[in-house]
PDB file of C-alpha atoms in Angstrom:
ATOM      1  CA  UNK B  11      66.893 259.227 149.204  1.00  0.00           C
ATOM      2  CA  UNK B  12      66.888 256.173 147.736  1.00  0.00           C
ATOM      3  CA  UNK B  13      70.489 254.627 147.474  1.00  0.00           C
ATOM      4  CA  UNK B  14      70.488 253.782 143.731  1.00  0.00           C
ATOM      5  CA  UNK B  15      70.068 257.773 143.157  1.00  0.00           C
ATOM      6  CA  UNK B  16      73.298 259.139 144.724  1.00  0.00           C
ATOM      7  CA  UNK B  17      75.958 259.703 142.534  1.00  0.00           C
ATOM      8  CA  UNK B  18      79.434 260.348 142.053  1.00  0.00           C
ATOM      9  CA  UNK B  19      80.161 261.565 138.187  1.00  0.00           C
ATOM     10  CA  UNK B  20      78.243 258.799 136.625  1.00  0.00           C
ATOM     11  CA  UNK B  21      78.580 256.503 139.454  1.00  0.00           C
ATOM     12  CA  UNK B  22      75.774 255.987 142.635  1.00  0.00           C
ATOM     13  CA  UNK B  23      76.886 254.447 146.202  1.00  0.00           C
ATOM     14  CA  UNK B  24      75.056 251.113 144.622  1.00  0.00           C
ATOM     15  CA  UNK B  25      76.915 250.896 141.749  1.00  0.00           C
ATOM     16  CA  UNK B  26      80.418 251.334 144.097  1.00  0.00           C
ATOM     17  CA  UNK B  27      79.109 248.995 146.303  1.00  0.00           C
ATOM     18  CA  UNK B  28      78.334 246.353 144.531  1.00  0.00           C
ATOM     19  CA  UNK B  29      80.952 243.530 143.709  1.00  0.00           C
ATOM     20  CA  UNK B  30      83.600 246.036 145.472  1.00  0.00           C
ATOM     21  CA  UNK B  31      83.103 244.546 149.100  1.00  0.00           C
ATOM     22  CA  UNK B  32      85.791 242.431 150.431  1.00  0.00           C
ATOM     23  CA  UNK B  33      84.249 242.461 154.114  1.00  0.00           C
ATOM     24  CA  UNK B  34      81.183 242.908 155.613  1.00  0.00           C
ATOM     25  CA  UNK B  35      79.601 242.404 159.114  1.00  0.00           C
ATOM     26  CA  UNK B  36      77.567 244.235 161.415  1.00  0.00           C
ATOM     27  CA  UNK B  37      80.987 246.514 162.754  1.00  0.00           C
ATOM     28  CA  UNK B  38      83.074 247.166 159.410  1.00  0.00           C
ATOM     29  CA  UNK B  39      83.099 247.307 156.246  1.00  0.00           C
ATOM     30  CA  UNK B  40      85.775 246.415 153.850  1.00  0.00           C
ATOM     31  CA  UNK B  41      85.669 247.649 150.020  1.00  0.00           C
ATOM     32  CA  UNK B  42      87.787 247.680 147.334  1.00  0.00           C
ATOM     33  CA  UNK B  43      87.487 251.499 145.942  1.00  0.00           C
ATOM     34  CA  UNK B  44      87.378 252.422 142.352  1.00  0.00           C
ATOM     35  CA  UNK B  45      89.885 255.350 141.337  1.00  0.00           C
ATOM     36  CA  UNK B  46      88.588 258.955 141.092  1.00  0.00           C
ATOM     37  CA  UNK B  47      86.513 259.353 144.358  1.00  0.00           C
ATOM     38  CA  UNK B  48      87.783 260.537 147.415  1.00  0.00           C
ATOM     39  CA  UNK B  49      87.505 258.622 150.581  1.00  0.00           C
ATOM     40  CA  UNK B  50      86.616 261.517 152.743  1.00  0.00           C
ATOM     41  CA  UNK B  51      86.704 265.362 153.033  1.00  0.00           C
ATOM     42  CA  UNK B  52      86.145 266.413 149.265  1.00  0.00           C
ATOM     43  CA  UNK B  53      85.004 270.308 149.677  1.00  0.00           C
ATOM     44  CA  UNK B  54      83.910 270.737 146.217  1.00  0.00           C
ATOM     45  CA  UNK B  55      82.944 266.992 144.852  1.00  0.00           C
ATOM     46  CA  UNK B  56      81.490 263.997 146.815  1.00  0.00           C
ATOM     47  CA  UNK B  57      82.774 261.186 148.554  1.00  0.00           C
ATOM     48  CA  UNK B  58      82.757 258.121 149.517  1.00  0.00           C
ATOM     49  CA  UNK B  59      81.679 258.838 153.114  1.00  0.00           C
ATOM     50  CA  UNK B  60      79.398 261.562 151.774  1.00  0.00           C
ATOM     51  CA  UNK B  61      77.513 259.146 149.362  1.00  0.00           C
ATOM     52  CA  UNK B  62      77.078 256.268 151.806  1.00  0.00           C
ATOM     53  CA  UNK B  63      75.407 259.013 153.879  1.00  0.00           C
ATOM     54  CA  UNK B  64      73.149 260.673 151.209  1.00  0.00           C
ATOM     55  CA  UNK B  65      72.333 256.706 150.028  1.00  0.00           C
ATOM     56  CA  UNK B  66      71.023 255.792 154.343  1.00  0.00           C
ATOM     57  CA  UNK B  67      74.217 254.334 155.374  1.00  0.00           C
ATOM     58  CA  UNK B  68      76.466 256.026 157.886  1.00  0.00           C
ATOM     59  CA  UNK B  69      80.201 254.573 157.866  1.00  0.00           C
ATOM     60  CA  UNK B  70      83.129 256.252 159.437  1.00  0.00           C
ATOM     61  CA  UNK B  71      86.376 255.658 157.346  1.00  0.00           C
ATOM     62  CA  UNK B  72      89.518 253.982 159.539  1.00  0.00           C
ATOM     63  CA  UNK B  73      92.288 255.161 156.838  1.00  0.00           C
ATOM     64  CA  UNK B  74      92.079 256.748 153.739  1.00  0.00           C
ATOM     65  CA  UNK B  75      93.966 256.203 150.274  1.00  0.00           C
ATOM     66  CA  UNK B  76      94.175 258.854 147.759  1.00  0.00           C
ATOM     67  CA  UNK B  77      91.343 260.061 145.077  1.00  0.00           C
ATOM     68  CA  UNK B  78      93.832 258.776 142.616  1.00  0.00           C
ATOM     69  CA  UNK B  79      94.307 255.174 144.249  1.00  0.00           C
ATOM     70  CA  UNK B  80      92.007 252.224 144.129  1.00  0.00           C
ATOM     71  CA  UNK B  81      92.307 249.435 146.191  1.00  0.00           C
ATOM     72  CA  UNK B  82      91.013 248.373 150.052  1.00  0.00           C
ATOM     73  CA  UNK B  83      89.428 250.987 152.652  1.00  0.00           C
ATOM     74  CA  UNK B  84      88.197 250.106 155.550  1.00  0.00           C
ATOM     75  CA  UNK B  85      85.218 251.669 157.744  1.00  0.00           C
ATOM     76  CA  UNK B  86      83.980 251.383 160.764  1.00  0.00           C
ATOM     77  CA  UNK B  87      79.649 251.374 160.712  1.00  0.00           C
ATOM     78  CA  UNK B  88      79.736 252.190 164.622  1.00  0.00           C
ATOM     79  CA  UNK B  89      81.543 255.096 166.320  1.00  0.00           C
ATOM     80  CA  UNK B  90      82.107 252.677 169.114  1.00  0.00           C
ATOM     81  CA  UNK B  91      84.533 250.260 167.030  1.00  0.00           C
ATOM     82  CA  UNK B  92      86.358 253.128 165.117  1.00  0.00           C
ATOM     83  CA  UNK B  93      88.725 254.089 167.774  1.00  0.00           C
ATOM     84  CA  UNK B  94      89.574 250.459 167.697  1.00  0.00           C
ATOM     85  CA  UNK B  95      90.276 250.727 164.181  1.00  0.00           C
ATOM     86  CA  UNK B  96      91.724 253.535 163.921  1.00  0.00           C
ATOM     87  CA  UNK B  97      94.562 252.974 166.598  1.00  0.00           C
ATOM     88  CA  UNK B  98      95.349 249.328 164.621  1.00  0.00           C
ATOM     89  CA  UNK B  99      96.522 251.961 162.412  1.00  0.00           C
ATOM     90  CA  UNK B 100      98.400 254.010 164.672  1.00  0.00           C
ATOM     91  CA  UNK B 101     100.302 251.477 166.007  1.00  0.00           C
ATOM     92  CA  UNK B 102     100.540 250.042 163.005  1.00  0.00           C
ATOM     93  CA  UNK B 103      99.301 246.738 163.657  1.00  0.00           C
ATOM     94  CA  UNK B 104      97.988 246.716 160.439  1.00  0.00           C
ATOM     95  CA  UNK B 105      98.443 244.518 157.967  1.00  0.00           C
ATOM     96  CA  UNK B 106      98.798 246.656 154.360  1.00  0.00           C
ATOM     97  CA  UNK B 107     100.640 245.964 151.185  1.00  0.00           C
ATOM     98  CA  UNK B 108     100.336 248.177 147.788  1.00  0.00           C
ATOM     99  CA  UNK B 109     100.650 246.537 143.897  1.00  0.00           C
ATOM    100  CA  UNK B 110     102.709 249.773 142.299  1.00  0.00           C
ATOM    101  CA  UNK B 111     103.362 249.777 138.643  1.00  0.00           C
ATOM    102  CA  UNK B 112     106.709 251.794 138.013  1.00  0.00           C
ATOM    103  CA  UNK B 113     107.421 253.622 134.842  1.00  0.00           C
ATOM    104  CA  UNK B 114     111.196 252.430 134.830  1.00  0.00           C
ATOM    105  CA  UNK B 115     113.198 249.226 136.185  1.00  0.00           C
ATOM    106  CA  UNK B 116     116.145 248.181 137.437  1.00  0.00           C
ATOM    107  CA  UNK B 117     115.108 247.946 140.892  1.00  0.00           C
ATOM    108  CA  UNK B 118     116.531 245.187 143.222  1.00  0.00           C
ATOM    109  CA  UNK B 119     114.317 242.196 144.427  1.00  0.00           C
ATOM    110  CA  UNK B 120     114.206 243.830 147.909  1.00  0.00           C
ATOM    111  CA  UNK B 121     114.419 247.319 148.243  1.00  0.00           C
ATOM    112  CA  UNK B 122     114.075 249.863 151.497  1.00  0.00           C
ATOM    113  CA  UNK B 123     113.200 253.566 151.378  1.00  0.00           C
ATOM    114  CA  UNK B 124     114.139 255.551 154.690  1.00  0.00           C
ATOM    115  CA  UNK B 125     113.840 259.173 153.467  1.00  0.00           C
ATOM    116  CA  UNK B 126     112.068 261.926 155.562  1.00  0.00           C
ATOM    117  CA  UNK B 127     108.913 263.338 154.193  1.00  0.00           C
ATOM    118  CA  UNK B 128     108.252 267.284 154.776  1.00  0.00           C
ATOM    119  CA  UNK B 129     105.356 269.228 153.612  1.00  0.00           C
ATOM    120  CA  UNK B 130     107.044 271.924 150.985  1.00  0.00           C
ATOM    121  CA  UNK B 131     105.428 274.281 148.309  1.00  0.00           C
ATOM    122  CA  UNK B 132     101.458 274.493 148.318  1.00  0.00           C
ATOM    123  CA  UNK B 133     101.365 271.662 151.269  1.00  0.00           C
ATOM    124  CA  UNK B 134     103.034 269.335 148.452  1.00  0.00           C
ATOM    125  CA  UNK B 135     104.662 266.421 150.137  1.00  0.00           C
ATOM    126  CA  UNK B 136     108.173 265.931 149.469  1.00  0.00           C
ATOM    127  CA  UNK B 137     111.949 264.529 150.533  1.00  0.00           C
ATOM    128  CA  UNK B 138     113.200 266.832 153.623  1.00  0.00           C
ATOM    129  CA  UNK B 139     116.257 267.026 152.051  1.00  0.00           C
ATOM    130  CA  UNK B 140     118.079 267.544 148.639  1.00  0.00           C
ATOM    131  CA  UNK B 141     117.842 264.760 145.882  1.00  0.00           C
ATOM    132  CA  UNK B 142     121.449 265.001 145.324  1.00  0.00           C
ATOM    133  CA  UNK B 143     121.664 263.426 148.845  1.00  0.00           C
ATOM    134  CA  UNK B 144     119.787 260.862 148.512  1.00  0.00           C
ATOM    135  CA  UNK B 145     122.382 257.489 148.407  1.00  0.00           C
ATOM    136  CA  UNK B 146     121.251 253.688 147.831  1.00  0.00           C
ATOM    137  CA  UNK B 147     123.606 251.421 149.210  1.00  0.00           C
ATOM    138  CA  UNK B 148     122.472 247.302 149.489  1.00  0.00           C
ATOM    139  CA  UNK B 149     119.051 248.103 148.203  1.00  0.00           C
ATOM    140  CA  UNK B 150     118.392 250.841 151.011  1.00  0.00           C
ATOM    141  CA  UNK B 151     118.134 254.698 150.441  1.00  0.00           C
ATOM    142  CA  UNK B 152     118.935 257.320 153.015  1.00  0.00           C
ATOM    143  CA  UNK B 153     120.273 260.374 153.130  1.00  0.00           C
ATOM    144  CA  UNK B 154     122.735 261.590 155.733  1.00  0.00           C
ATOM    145  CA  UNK B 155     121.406 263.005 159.024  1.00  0.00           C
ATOM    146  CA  UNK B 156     123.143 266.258 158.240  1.00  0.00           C
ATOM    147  CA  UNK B 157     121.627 266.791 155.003  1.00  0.00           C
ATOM    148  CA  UNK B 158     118.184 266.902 156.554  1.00  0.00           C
ATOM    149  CA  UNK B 159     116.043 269.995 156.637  1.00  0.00           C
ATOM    150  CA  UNK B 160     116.245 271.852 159.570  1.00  0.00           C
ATOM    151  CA  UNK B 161     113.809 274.600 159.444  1.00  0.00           C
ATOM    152  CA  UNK B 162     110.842 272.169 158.703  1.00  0.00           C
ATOM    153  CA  UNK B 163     108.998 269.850 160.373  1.00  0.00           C
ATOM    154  CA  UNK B 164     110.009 266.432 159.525  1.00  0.00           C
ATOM    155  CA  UNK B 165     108.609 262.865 159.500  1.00  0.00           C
ATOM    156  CA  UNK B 166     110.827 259.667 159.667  1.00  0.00           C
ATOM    157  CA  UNK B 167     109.249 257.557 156.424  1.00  0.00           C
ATOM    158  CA  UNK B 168     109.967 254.320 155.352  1.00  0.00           C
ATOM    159  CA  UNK B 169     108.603 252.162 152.577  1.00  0.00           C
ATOM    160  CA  UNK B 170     110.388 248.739 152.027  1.00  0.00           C
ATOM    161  CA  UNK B 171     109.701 246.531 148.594  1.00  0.00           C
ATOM    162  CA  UNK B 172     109.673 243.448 146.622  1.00  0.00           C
ATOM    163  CA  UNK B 173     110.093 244.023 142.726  1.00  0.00           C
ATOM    164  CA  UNK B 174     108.315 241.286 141.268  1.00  0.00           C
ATOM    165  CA  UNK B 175     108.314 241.472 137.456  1.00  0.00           C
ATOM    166  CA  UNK B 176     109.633 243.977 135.079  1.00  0.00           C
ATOM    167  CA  UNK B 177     109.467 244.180 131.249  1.00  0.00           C
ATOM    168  CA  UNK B 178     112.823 246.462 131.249  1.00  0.00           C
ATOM    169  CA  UNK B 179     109.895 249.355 130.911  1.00  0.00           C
ATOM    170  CA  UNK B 180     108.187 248.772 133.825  1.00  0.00           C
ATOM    171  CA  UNK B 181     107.943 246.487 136.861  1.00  0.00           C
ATOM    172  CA  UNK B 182     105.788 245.400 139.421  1.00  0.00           C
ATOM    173  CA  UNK B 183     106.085 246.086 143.062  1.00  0.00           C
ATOM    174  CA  UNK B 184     104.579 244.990 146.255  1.00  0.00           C
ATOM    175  CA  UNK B 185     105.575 248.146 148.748  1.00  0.00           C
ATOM    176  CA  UNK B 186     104.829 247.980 152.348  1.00  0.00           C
ATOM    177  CA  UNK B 187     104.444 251.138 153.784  1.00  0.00           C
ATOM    178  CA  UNK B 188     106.048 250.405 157.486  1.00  0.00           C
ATOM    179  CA  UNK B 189     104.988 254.479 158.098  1.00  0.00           C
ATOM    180  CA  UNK B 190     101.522 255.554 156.652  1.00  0.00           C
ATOM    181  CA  UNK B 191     102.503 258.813 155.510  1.00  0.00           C
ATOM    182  CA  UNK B 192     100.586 260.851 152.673  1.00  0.00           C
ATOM    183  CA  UNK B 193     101.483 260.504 149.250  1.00  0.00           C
ATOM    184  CA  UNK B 194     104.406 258.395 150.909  1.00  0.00           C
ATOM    185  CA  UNK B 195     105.108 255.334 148.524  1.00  0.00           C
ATOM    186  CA  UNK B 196     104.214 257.954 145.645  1.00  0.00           C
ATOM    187  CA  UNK B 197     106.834 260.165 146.513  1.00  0.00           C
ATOM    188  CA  UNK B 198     109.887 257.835 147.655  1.00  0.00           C
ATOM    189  CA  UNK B 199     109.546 256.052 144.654  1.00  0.00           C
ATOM    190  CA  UNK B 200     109.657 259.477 142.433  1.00  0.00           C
ATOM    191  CA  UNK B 201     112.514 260.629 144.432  1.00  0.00           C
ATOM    192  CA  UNK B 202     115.010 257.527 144.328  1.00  0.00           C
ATOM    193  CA  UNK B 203     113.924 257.833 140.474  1.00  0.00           C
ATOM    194  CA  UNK B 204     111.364 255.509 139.747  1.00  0.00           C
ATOM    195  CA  UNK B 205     108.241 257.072 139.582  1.00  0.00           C
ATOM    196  CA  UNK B 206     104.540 255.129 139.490  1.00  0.00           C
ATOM    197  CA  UNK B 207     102.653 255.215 136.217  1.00  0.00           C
ATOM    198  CA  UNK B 208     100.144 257.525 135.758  1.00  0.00           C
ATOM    199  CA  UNK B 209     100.694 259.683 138.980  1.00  0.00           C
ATOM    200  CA  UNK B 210      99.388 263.383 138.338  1.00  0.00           C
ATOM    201  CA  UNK B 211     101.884 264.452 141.051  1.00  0.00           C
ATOM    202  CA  UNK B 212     105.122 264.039 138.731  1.00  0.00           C
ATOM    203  CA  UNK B 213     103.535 263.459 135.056  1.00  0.00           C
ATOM    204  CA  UNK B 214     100.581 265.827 134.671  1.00  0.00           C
ATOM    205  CA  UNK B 215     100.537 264.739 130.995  1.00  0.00           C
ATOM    206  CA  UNK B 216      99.712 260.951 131.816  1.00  0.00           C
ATOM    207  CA  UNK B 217      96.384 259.916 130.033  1.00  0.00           C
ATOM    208  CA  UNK B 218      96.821 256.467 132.138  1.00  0.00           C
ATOM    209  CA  UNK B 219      95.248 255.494 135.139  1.00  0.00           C
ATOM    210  CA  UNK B 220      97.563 256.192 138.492  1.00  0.00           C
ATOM    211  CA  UNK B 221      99.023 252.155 139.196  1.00  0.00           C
ATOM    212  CA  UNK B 222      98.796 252.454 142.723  1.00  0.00           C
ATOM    213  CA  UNK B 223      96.622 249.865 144.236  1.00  0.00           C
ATOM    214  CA  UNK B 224      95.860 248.741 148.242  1.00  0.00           C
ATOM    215  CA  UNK B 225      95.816 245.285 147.131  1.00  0.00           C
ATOM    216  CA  UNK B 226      95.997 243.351 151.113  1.00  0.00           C
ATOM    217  CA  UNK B 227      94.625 244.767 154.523  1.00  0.00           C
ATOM    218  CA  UNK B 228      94.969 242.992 157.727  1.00  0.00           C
ATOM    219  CA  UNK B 229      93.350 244.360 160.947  1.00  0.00           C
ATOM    220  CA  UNK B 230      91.924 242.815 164.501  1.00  0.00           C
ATOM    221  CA  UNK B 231      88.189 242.254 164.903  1.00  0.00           C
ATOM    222  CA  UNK B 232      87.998 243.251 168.566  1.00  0.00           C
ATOM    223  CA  UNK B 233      84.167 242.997 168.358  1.00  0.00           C
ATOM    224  CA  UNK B 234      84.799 239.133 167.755  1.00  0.00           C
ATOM    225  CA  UNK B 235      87.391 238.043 169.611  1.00  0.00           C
ATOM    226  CA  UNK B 236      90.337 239.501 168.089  1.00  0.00           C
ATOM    227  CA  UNK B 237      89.373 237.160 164.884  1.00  0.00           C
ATOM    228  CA  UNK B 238      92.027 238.772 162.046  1.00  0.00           C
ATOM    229  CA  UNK B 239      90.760 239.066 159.211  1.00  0.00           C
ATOM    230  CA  UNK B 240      92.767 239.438 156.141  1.00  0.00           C
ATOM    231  CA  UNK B 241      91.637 240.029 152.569  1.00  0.00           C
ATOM    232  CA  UNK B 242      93.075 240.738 149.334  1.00  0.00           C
ATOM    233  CA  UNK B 243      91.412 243.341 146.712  1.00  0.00           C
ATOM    234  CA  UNK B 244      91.837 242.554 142.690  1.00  0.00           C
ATOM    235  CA  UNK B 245      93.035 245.550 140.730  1.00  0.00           C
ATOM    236  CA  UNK B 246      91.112 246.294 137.396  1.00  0.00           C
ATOM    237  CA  UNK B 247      91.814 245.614 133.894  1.00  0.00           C
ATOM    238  CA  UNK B 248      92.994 249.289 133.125  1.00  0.00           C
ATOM    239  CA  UNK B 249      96.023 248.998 136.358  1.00  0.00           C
ATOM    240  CA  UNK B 250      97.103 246.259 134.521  1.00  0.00           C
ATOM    241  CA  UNK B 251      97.011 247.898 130.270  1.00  0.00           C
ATOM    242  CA  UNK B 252     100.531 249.102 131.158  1.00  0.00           C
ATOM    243  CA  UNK B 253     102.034 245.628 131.679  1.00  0.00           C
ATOM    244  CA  UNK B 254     101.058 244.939 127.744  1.00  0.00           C
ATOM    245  CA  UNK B 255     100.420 241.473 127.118  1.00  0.00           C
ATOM    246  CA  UNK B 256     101.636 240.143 130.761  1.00  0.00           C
ATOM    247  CA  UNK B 257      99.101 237.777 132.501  1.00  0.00           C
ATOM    248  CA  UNK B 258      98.122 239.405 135.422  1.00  0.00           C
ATOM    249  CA  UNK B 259      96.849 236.107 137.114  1.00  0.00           C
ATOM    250  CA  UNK B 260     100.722 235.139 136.902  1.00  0.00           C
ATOM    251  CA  UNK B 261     101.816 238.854 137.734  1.00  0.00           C
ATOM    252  CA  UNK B 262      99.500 238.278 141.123  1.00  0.00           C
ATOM    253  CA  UNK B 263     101.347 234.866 141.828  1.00  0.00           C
ATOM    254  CA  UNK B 264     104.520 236.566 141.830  1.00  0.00           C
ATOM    255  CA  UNK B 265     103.090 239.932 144.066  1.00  0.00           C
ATOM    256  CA  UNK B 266     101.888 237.197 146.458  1.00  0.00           C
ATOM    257  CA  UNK B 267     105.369 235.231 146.986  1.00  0.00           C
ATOM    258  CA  UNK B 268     106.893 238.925 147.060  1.00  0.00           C
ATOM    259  CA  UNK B 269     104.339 239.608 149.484  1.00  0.00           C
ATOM    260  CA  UNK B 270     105.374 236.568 151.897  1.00  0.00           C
ATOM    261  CA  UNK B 271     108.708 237.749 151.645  1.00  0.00           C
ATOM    262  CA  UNK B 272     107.598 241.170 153.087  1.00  0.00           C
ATOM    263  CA  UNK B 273     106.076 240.017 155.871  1.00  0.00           C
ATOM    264  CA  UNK B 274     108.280 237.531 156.813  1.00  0.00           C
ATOM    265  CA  UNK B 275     110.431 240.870 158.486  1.00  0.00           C
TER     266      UNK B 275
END
């Protein structure tokens, strides 16, 4: 099938493609994903993986970011470099840094999220613990090690931050998830109160776009001699329609000095 003819909704694998990548050579693939397609394993829509593949291109996807997120994904077009990839990841070697748009401010500069993530009600991802635990102290939540659920299985989770801008509505974030857990940033940012605009997972009445973006990936190219390769991916205009009349060319000045800061650590 020609690859102009697959589509997703109203969109084909062309149409993603083009202008979206960030990276291309004859191992990987590096694109900057539109919101409202899956990455991989959608039983009753399509995804991206599943459109290459109807469209004559085979790709095998490194990491995945939700159906709701936009932003940087990464694929391997070989089996033979995807373990490569894939244990970057793992070990996190990675490189990775998320713009977040928060529906609230008051956050410090630098901020550090170390709560445990447990899989509750319906596989929802959540705190393992009670919010009335959860204690900031310097710019760092926690919650005590006795508070913790016991008759779950846990996963230490940590998320650290540079606020950026704020309007006293919302602000702008640069989170670095140090863990890659799911829904992770989404749900330490609900839980210490400041929750991303336009998630479905805490406002089901949002008519706005879900401001979570994978804005910077960094990974090894072992296929040419460890080369690292590091690439940024612009948001779109509607991530930004929150921030009202803010200049988003300045707002992306300010996520990349918050961004140095990051990875200074």
């Amino acid at each position: 099938m020609a690859s102009g003819t697959v589509a997703s909704g109203k969109r084909t694998w062309a149409d993603i493609r083009e202008g979206a990548v960030l990276y291309e050579d004859d191992a990987a693939l590096l694109l900057n994903k539109p919101t409202g397609v899956s990455v991989l394993g959608e039983r009753h829509d399509t995804d991206l993986v599943r459109l290459a593949r109807d469209a004559g291109e085979e790709l095998f996807a490194v990491h995945r970011i939700d159906k709701v997120t936009s932003g940087a994904i990464l694929f391997a077009k070989e089996l033979r470099h995807h373990g490569d990839l894939t244990r970057q990841f793992n070990k996190r070697t990675v490189g990775k840094a998320y713009l977040v748009l928060t529906r609230s401010s008051g956050l410090p500069a630098r901020g550090r999220i170390d709560l445990p993530l447990s899989a509750g009600r319906k596989g929802r991802t959540r705190i393992a613990a009670p919010r009335d635990s959860i204690t900031e102290h310097e710019g760092t939540w926690s919650v005590p090690a006795s508070e913790i659920l016991s008759e779950v299985k846990t996963y230490p989770s940590t998320t650290e931050f540079a606020t950026v801008w704020t309007d006293g509505e919302h602000s702008l974030l640069v989170a670095r998830p140090v863990t890659g857990r799911r829904h992770q940033i989404r749900v330490h940012l609900a839980w210490i109160g400041h929750p991303i605009e336009g998630d479905p997972l805490f406002d089901r009445q949002s008519t706005t776009r879900t401001c979570l973006h994978s804005w910077y990936l960094a990974f090894d190219a072992a296929w040419a001699d460890g080369t690292r390769i590091a690439r940024h991916a612009a948001p779109d205009a509607a991530f930004w329609a929150p921030a009202g009349a803010a200049d988003p060319s300045a707002l992306l000045t300010a996520a990349d000095a918050g961004l140095a800061t990051l990875l200074e650590n």
